């Protein structure tokens, strides 16, 4: 029996159209299709066939604009090398930045926890009440959001 190794790619999604104070809304299906289309454009049918098995969006947080992609070990290099070339998801202009690549989901979440703590420290200075701070902390530190499906056209 053969064990399949996976790689978890932590990606930060930046958009100049949406201010940092507002949450970024994405449809994970369009994000998935955009990545696959870029791999098709760069690596052709071989790249798409290699990546398609096991490729999945595991986590997406609209407040911190972080997503985790799961891909099999080996073809993960196709994914990581194609992410910087993605400039649009749907009608939304974006810039993707790879933050971390790990072998386990646990290590990805440990990295995200440290990254989001730094984000919270930066954003708390802008909030006035403790209720706003607690609601932001609850939203940022929530690791259960796996699929955000709000329409992108609402932003544009």
Short mmCIF file of C-alpha atoms in Angstrom, two decimals:
data_model
loop_
_atom_site.label_atom_id
_atom_site.label_comp_id
_atom_site.label_asym_id
_atom_site.label_seq_id
_atom_site.Cartn_x
_atom_site.Cartn_y
_atom_site.Cartn_z
CA UNK A 1 0.00 0.00 0.00
CA UNK A 2 1.30 3.44 -0.92
CA UNK A 3 0.78 6.53 1.18
CA UNK A 4 0.03 9.75 -0.68
CA UNK A 5 1.89 12.74 0.67
CA UNK A 6 0.13 16.07 0.58
CA UNK A 7 1.39 19.63 0.75
CA UNK A 8 -0.66 22.45 2.26
CA UNK A 9 -0.03 25.82 0.64
CA UNK A 10 -0.95 28.86 2.73
CA UNK A 11 -1.83 31.78 0.45
CA UNK A 12 -2.54 35.42 1.21
CA UNK A 13 -5.03 37.07 -1.16
CA UNK A 14 -4.61 40.83 -1.53
CA UNK A 15 -6.95 43.04 -3.51
CA UNK A 16 -6.38 46.74 -4.18
CA UNK A 17 -10.12 47.15 -4.91
CA UNK A 18 -11.18 46.20 -1.36
CA UNK A 19 -9.84 48.17 1.63
CA UNK A 20 -8.11 46.24 4.42
CA UNK A 21 -10.86 47.09 6.91
CA UNK A 22 -13.53 45.26 4.85
CA UNK A 23 -13.61 41.48 4.54
CA UNK A 24 -12.72 40.02 1.17
CA UNK A 25 -15.40 37.74 -0.23
CA UNK A 26 -14.54 34.87 -2.53
CA UNK A 27 -16.25 31.91 -4.09
CA UNK A 28 -13.94 28.96 -3.51
CA UNK A 29 -15.10 27.30 -6.75
CA UNK A 30 -14.02 30.30 -8.83
CA UNK A 31 -10.71 30.43 -6.92
CA UNK A 32 -10.16 26.73 -7.66
CA UNK A 33 -11.04 27.17 -11.35
CA UNK A 34 -8.77 30.21 -11.67
CA UNK A 35 -5.79 28.27 -10.30
CA UNK A 36 -6.51 25.33 -12.61
CA UNK A 37 -6.85 27.63 -15.64
CA UNK A 38 -3.50 29.26 -14.87
CA UNK A 39 -1.85 25.83 -14.51
CA UNK A 40 -3.40 24.86 -17.87
CA UNK A 41 -2.01 28.02 -19.43
CA UNK A 42 1.50 27.54 -17.99
CA UNK A 43 1.95 23.74 -17.98
CA UNK A 44 -0.72 22.39 -20.30
CA UNK A 45 -2.60 19.12 -19.96
CA UNK A 46 0.25 17.43 -18.09
CA UNK A 47 0.16 20.05 -15.32
CA UNK A 48 -3.62 19.90 -14.97
CA UNK A 49 -3.65 16.09 -14.87
CA UNK A 50 -0.90 16.03 -12.25
CA UNK A 51 -2.56 18.62 -10.00
CA UNK A 52 -6.22 17.64 -10.37
CA UNK A 53 -6.02 14.58 -8.10
CA UNK A 54 -6.10 15.74 -4.52
CA UNK A 55 -6.35 19.48 -5.24
CA UNK A 56 -8.71 21.14 -2.76
CA UNK A 57 -9.31 24.42 -0.94
CA UNK A 58 -9.22 23.45 2.74
CA UNK A 59 -9.61 26.80 4.51
CA UNK A 60 -10.58 30.35 3.65
CA UNK A 61 -10.88 33.32 6.04
CA UNK A 62 -12.32 36.48 4.52
CA UNK A 63 -11.14 38.77 7.34
CA UNK A 64 -7.43 37.92 7.15
CA UNK A 65 -7.60 36.99 3.46
CA UNK A 66 -5.83 33.68 3.97
CA UNK A 67 -6.57 30.40 2.22
CA UNK A 68 -5.06 26.92 2.43
CA UNK A 69 -4.81 24.76 -0.67
CA UNK A 70 -4.15 21.03 -0.47
CA UNK A 71 -2.20 19.39 -3.27
CA UNK A 72 -0.25 16.17 -3.66
CA UNK A 73 3.49 16.22 -3.11
CA UNK A 74 5.33 16.72 -6.39
CA UNK A 75 2.64 18.52 -8.38
CA UNK A 76 2.47 21.11 -5.60
CA UNK A 77 5.34 22.81 -7.40
CA UNK A 78 3.03 23.50 -10.35
CA UNK A 79 0.58 25.18 -7.98
CA UNK A 80 3.13 27.26 -6.08
CA UNK A 81 4.83 28.46 -9.25
CA UNK A 82 1.54 29.47 -10.91
CA UNK A 83 0.05 31.41 -7.96
CA UNK A 84 2.04 34.65 -8.49
CA UNK A 85 0.77 34.87 -12.09
CA UNK A 86 -2.90 35.00 -11.07
CA UNK A 87 -4.16 38.59 -11.28
CA UNK A 88 -7.95 38.14 -11.43
CA UNK A 89 -10.44 35.91 -9.66
CA UNK A 90 -13.76 36.49 -11.39
CA UNK A 91 -14.01 40.27 -11.77
CA UNK A 92 -11.86 40.99 -8.72
CA UNK A 93 -8.24 42.11 -9.21
CA UNK A 94 -6.04 40.16 -6.81
CA UNK A 95 -2.43 39.53 -5.95
CA UNK A 96 -1.63 36.14 -4.44
CA UNK A 97 1.34 35.61 -2.15
CA UNK A 98 2.50 32.22 -0.92
CA UNK A 99 3.11 32.47 2.81
CA UNK A 100 3.95 28.91 3.80
CA UNK A 101 4.12 25.36 2.45
CA UNK A 102 3.85 22.52 4.95
CA UNK A 103 3.40 18.78 5.03
CA UNK A 104 0.55 18.74 7.56
CA UNK A 105 -2.56 20.78 8.11
CA UNK A 106 -1.59 21.12 11.78
CA UNK A 107 1.61 22.97 10.90
CA UNK A 108 -0.28 25.21 8.49
CA UNK A 109 -2.71 26.18 11.25
CA UNK A 110 0.18 26.83 13.66
CA UNK A 111 1.70 29.18 11.11
CA UNK A 112 -1.66 30.88 10.49
CA UNK A 113 -2.17 31.35 14.22
CA UNK A 114 1.10 33.26 14.52
CA UNK A 115 0.33 35.24 11.37
CA UNK A 116 -3.20 36.12 12.51
CA UNK A 117 -1.99 37.16 15.98
CA UNK A 118 0.21 39.73 14.27
CA UNK A 119 -2.79 40.81 12.15
CA UNK A 120 -4.94 41.21 15.27
CA UNK A 121 -2.31 43.36 16.98
CA UNK A 122 -2.25 45.63 13.94
CA UNK A 123 -6.05 45.90 13.61
CA UNK A 124 -6.82 46.42 17.33
CA UNK A 125 -5.33 49.89 17.20
CA UNK A 126 -8.11 50.94 14.79
CA UNK A 127 -11.01 49.62 16.90
CA UNK A 128 -12.62 51.72 19.63
CA UNK A 129 -14.69 49.37 21.81
CA UNK A 130 -13.96 46.06 23.46
CA UNK A 131 -17.00 44.50 21.77
CA UNK A 132 -15.57 45.28 18.33
CA UNK A 133 -12.21 43.84 19.40
CA UNK A 134 -13.76 40.62 20.70
CA UNK A 135 -15.87 40.16 17.57
CA UNK A 136 -12.83 40.71 15.35
CA UNK A 137 -10.78 38.25 17.41
CA UNK A 138 -13.54 35.65 17.16
CA UNK A 139 -13.76 36.10 13.39
CA UNK A 140 -10.01 36.04 12.83
CA UNK A 141 -9.22 33.09 15.07
CA UNK A 142 -12.10 30.95 13.72
CA UNK A 143 -10.54 28.00 11.90
CA UNK A 144 -13.83 26.37 10.90
CA UNK A 145 -14.54 28.43 7.78
CA UNK A 146 -13.88 26.19 4.82
CA UNK A 147 -16.09 27.59 2.10
CA UNK A 148 -16.98 31.23 1.68
CA UNK A 149 -19.63 31.64 -0.99
CA UNK A 150 -20.63 35.30 -1.24
CA UNK A 151 -20.84 36.83 -4.66
CA UNK A 152 -17.83 38.85 -5.84
CA UNK A 153 -20.01 41.21 -7.88
CA UNK A 154 -21.28 42.77 -4.62
CA UNK A 155 -17.85 44.34 -4.10
CA UNK A 156 -17.31 45.66 -7.61
#
